[in-house]
Tab-separated table of C-alpha atoms in Angstrom:
chain	number	residue	atom	x	y	z
X	1	MET	CA	54.831	-90.424	8.956
X	2	THR	CA	56.778	-89.189	6.357
X	3	GLN	CA	60.676	-87.231	7.632
X	4	LEU	CA	59.932	-85.165	5.224
X	5	GLU	CA	62.796	-83.411	5.621
X	6	LYS	CA	65.184	-85.869	4.583
X	7	TYR	CA	63.528	-85.294	1.483
X	8	ILE	CA	63.184	-81.269	0.834
X	9	ASP	CA	65.755	-79.838	-1.611
X	10	HIS	CA	64.785	-75.962	0.574
X	11	THR	CA	64.850	-73.832	-2.498
X	12	LEU	CA	65.116	-69.819	-3.474
X	13	LEU	CA	65.965	-68.528	-6.813
X	14	LYS	CA	63.872	-65.694	-7.088
X	15	PRO	CA	66.533	-62.656	-8.298
X	16	THR	CA	65.321	-60.381	-5.389
X	17	ALA	CA	67.431	-63.414	-3.086
X	18	THR	CA	69.144	-61.132	-0.759
X	19	ILE	CA	72.576	-62.124	1.338
X	20	ALA	CA	70.084	-62.004	4.036
X	21	ASP	CA	67.561	-64.215	2.460
X	22	ILE	CA	69.974	-66.659	1.980
X	23	LYS	CA	71.791	-66.629	5.730
X	24	LYS	CA	67.907	-67.098	6.399
X	25	LEU	CA	67.823	-69.966	4.185
X	26	CYS	CA	70.887	-71.363	5.554
X	27	HIS	CA	70.009	-71.444	8.623
X	28	GLU	CA	65.958	-72.794	8.466
X	29	ALA	CA	67.685	-75.981	5.932
X	30	LYS	CA	70.133	-76.219	9.419
X	31	GLU	CA	67.854	-76.387	11.518
X	32	HIS	CA	65.918	-78.941	9.820
X	33	ARG	CA	68.016	-80.782	8.793
X	34	PHE	CA	66.955	-80.692	5.043
X	35	LYS	CA	68.190	-82.548	2.285
X	36	ALA	CA	69.485	-79.777	0.427
X	37	VAL	CA	69.781	-76.024	0.150
X	38	CYS	CA	69.593	-74.876	-3.060
X	39	VAL	CA	70.484	-71.400	-4.915
X	40	GLN	CA	71.225	-69.906	-7.948
X	41	GLY	CA	75.196	-69.770	-8.926
X	42	CYS	CA	76.010	-66.580	-7.521
X	43	HIS	CA	75.638	-67.200	-3.993
X	44	LEU	CA	77.117	-70.161	-3.524
X	45	GLU	CA	80.060	-69.693	-1.334
X	46	LEU	CA	77.993	-67.510	0.356
X	47	ALA	CA	75.589	-70.943	0.795
X	48	LYS	CA	78.712	-73.551	1.710
X	49	GLU	CA	79.724	-71.271	4.652
X	50	GLU	CA	76.748	-70.303	5.876
X	51	LEU	CA	75.875	-73.731	6.063
X	52	GLY	CA	79.510	-75.374	7.475
X	53	GLY	CA	79.822	-78.279	6.413
X	54	GLY	CA	76.865	-80.256	7.763
X	55	SER	CA	75.411	-82.674	7.038
X	56	THR	CA	72.638	-79.778	4.143
X	57	LEU	CA	74.608	-80.870	0.800
X	58	LEU	CA	75.171	-77.970	-1.276
X	59	ALA	CA	72.469	-77.819	-5.130
X	60	THR	CA	72.276	-74.435	-7.226
X	61	VAL	CA	70.963	-74.347	-10.600
X	62	LEU	CA	72.532	-74.692	-13.653
X	63	GLY	CA	71.045	-72.765	-18.010
X	64	PHE	CA	68.257	-71.613	-15.137
X	65	PRO	CA	65.298	-71.408	-15.605
X	66	LEU	CA	64.920	-71.045	-19.690
X	67	GLY	CA	68.105	-73.573	-20.830
X	68	GLY	CA	69.097	-72.385	-24.592
X	69	MET	CA	72.328	-70.832	-23.930
X	70	SER	CA	75.024	-73.173	-24.842
X	71	THR	CA	76.362	-76.235	-23.904
X	72	LYS	CA	80.061	-74.480	-23.809
X	73	ALA	CA	78.473	-72.149	-21.029
X	74	LYS	CA	76.660	-74.682	-19.400
X	75	ILE	CA	80.176	-76.328	-18.880
X	76	GLY	CA	81.369	-73.663	-17.669
X	77	GLU	CA	78.825	-72.619	-15.416
X	78	ALA	CA	78.763	-76.741	-14.123
X	79	LYS	CA	82.839	-75.769	-13.695
X	80	ASP	CA	82.661	-73.158	-12.137
X	81	TYR	CA	79.824	-74.455	-9.425
X	82	ILE	CA	81.553	-77.524	-8.648
X	83	GLU	CA	84.816	-75.150	-8.059
X	84	LYS	CA	82.747	-73.096	-5.337
X	85	GLY	CA	81.422	-76.556	-3.528
X	86	ALA	CA	78.264	-77.594	-5.103
X	87	ASP	CA	76.844	-81.514	-4.054
X	88	GLU	CA	74.137	-81.174	-6.325
X	89	LEU	CA	73.777	-79.521	-10.243
X	90	ASP	CA	69.763	-78.768	-11.358
X	91	MET	CA	70.452	-78.382	-15.299
X	92	VAL	CA	67.427	-77.328	-17.361
X	93	LEU	CA	67.770	-79.143	-20.788
X	94	ASN	CA	67.586	-77.821	-24.040
X	95	ILE	CA	63.181	-77.245	-24.657
X	96	GLY	CA	64.115	-75.956	-27.844
X	97	TRP	CA	65.782	-79.005	-29.569
X	98	LEU	CA	63.804	-81.151	-27.458
X	99	LYS	CA	61.154	-79.934	-29.245
X	100	SER	CA	62.639	-79.385	-32.860
X	101	GLY	CA	63.694	-82.995	-32.962
X	102	LEU	CA	66.890	-82.602	-31.960
X	103	ASP	CA	67.163	-86.149	-29.349
X	104	SER	CA	71.198	-86.080	-29.991
X	105	LEU	CA	72.159	-82.815	-29.836
X	106	VAL	CA	70.145	-82.720	-25.457
X	107	GLN	CA	71.705	-86.047	-24.308
X	108	GLU	CA	75.344	-85.267	-25.860
X	109	GLU	CA	74.448	-81.780	-23.555
X	110	ILE	CA	73.667	-83.790	-20.433
X	111	ARG	CA	76.567	-86.762	-20.862
X	112	GLN	CA	79.212	-83.330	-21.079
X	113	ILE	CA	77.951	-81.467	-18.579
X	114	LYS	CA	77.661	-85.507	-15.964
X	115	GLN	CA	81.100	-85.831	-17.431
X	116	ILE	CA	81.853	-82.862	-15.687
X	117	THR	CA	80.067	-82.873	-12.190
X	118	GLY	CA	81.429	-87.086	-12.174
X	119	ASP	CA	80.647	-88.364	-8.522
X	120	LYS	CA	78.521	-85.168	-8.017
X	121	ILE	CA	74.573	-85.872	-8.414
X	122	LEU	CA	73.192	-83.990	-11.820
X	123	LYS	CA	69.604	-83.547	-11.845
X	124	VAL	CA	67.878	-82.665	-14.984
X	125	ILE	CA	65.153	-79.765	-15.063
X	126	LEU	CA	62.270	-81.501	-18.026
X	127	GLU	CA	59.694	-77.484	-17.244
X	128	THR	CA	56.598	-80.406	-18.229
X	129	CYS	CA	54.185	-77.547	-18.722
X	130	PHE	CA	56.343	-76.853	-21.777
X	131	LEU	CA	55.499	-80.150	-22.809
X	132	THR	CA	53.338	-82.331	-24.330
X	133	ASP	CA	53.864	-86.623	-22.873
X	134	ASP	CA	55.594	-87.495	-25.493
X	135	GLU	CA	58.147	-84.943	-25.261
X	136	LYS	CA	58.001	-85.569	-21.326
X	137	LYS	CA	58.765	-89.568	-22.111
X	138	LYS	CA	61.494	-88.492	-24.512
X	139	ALA	CA	63.497	-86.329	-22.802
X	140	SER	CA	63.527	-88.598	-19.311
X	141	HIS	CA	64.837	-91.185	-21.363
X	142	LEU	CA	67.113	-89.271	-22.911
X	143	ALA	CA	68.451	-87.438	-20.069
X	144	VAL	CA	68.485	-90.926	-18.028
X	145	GLU	CA	70.700	-92.493	-20.795
X	146	ALA	CA	73.516	-89.644	-20.954
X	147	GLY	CA	74.140	-90.617	-17.274
X	148	ALA	CA	71.628	-88.236	-15.038
X	149	ASP	CA	71.371	-88.714	-11.413
X	150	PHE	CA	67.594	-87.501	-11.439
X	151	ILE	CA	64.462	-86.169	-13.639
X	152	LYS	CA	63.313	-83.674	-12.309
X	153	THR	CA	60.567	-81.428	-13.406
X	154	SER	CA	59.957	-77.849	-13.296
X	155	THR	CA	62.451	-75.234	-12.132
X	156	GLY	CA	58.468	-72.996	-10.358
X	157	PHE	CA	59.616	-70.570	-13.450
X	158	GLY	CA	57.178	-71.882	-16.218
X	159	SER	CA	53.466	-71.441	-16.427
X	160	GLY	CA	53.022	-74.877	-14.480
X	161	GLY	CA	54.523	-76.933	-11.352
X	162	ALA	CA	54.823	-80.319	-10.059
X	163	THR	CA	51.668	-82.493	-10.970
X	164	PHE	CA	50.564	-85.991	-9.675
X	165	GLU	CA	50.061	-86.997	-13.146
X	166	ASP	CA	53.465	-86.073	-14.709
X	167	VAL	CA	55.440	-88.207	-11.936
X	168	ARG	CA	52.956	-90.780	-12.733
X	169	LEU	CA	54.646	-90.631	-16.078
X	170	ILE	CA	57.665	-89.715	-15.865
X	171	LYS	CA	58.002	-92.647	-13.484
X	172	SER	CA	56.706	-95.215	-15.843
X	173	VAL	CA	59.264	-93.843	-18.357
X	174	VAL	CA	62.940	-94.090	-15.474
X	175	GLY	CA	61.593	-97.601	-13.341
X	176	ASP	CA	64.787	-97.479	-11.114
X	177	ASN	CA	67.543	-95.890	-13.984
X	178	ALA	CA	66.861	-92.695	-12.364
X	179	LEU	CA	65.574	-91.034	-9.044
X	180	ILE	CA	62.094	-88.127	-9.084
X	181	LYS	CA	61.816	-85.105	-8.014
X	182	ALA	CA	59.142	-82.614	-8.713
X	183	SER	CA	59.876	-79.003	-7.819
X	184	GLY	CA	57.034	-75.854	-8.299
X	185	GLY	CA	53.945	-74.832	-6.557
X	186	ILE	CA	53.959	-77.545	-3.330
X	187	LYS	CA	52.937	-75.783	-0.781
X	188	ASP	CA	51.355	-78.759	1.474
X	189	ARG	CA	52.224	-81.872	3.233
X	190	PRO	CA	49.168	-83.575	1.790
X	191	THR	CA	50.785	-83.111	-1.645
X	192	ALA	CA	54.746	-83.228	-0.487
X	193	VAL	CA	53.796	-87.297	1.131
X	194	LYS	CA	51.496	-87.842	-2.009
X	195	TYR	CA	54.679	-87.478	-4.234
X	196	ILE	CA	56.958	-88.626	-2.024
X	197	GLU	CA	54.484	-92.543	-1.719
X	198	MET	CA	54.264	-92.462	-5.426
X	199	GLY	CA	58.117	-92.520	-5.764
X	200	VAL	CA	60.099	-89.314	-5.145
X	201	SER	CA	62.889	-88.693	-4.086
X	202	ARG	CA	63.502	-85.198	-4.052
X	203	ILE	CA	60.877	-82.132	-2.908
X	204	GLY	CA	62.331	-78.902	-4.622
X	205	THR	CA	60.559	-76.286	-2.138
X	206	SER	CA	61.115	-72.092	-1.001
X	207	SER	CA	57.784	-73.679	2.010
X	208	GLY	CA	59.892	-76.356	3.514
X	209	PRO	CA	59.763	-74.991	7.411
X	210	GLN	CA	55.828	-75.101	6.136
X	211	LEU	CA	55.497	-78.288	4.964
X	212	ILE	CA	57.253	-79.936	8.056
X	213	LYS	CA	55.052	-77.695	10.515
X	214	THR	CA	51.977	-78.610	8.824
X	215	SER	CA	49.292	-81.149	9.553
């Protein structure tokens, strides 16, 4: 049986998330030994304290959820989050630049963020629901060339989340040069297991406890 807890980024990114909600998220992550928790940047210090130095990694989002802020702003975020103890950064690429054919700007922005993260994990969010298949391929290629550790499908805030077709497409581009995180709309165990069987290394979900309790 697949040990789902090793793949789950237990996630809470709702703007209404309270301090109590974040504490509950971290408690669940420790209880179930999830791979990571993923929270908004303002909750990093609280989450780090609640996790208490255990095995669960601390992730946050960068340029979230639209990806359209300046590179300088994203760099500032990245530096701040690393200082606050983030182990992983999930960064939204600049979708408008990608669609405008500004490939060098997209790639350079990712490269600069990766320079800051160093040995910390950088996941680049494509937001696949807004992209054509050709754009998904190009974005995946640019992210890998810029040094991204993961390609992530979605923010969970767009018009759609992860799909098997998108994961298959991304995998065909990145091969073994980057890992894949499927995120957005994954709410049951069979779906999560199928993604893992397809080669996904992380599952981003707010339904972690339900996924590991269902058969």
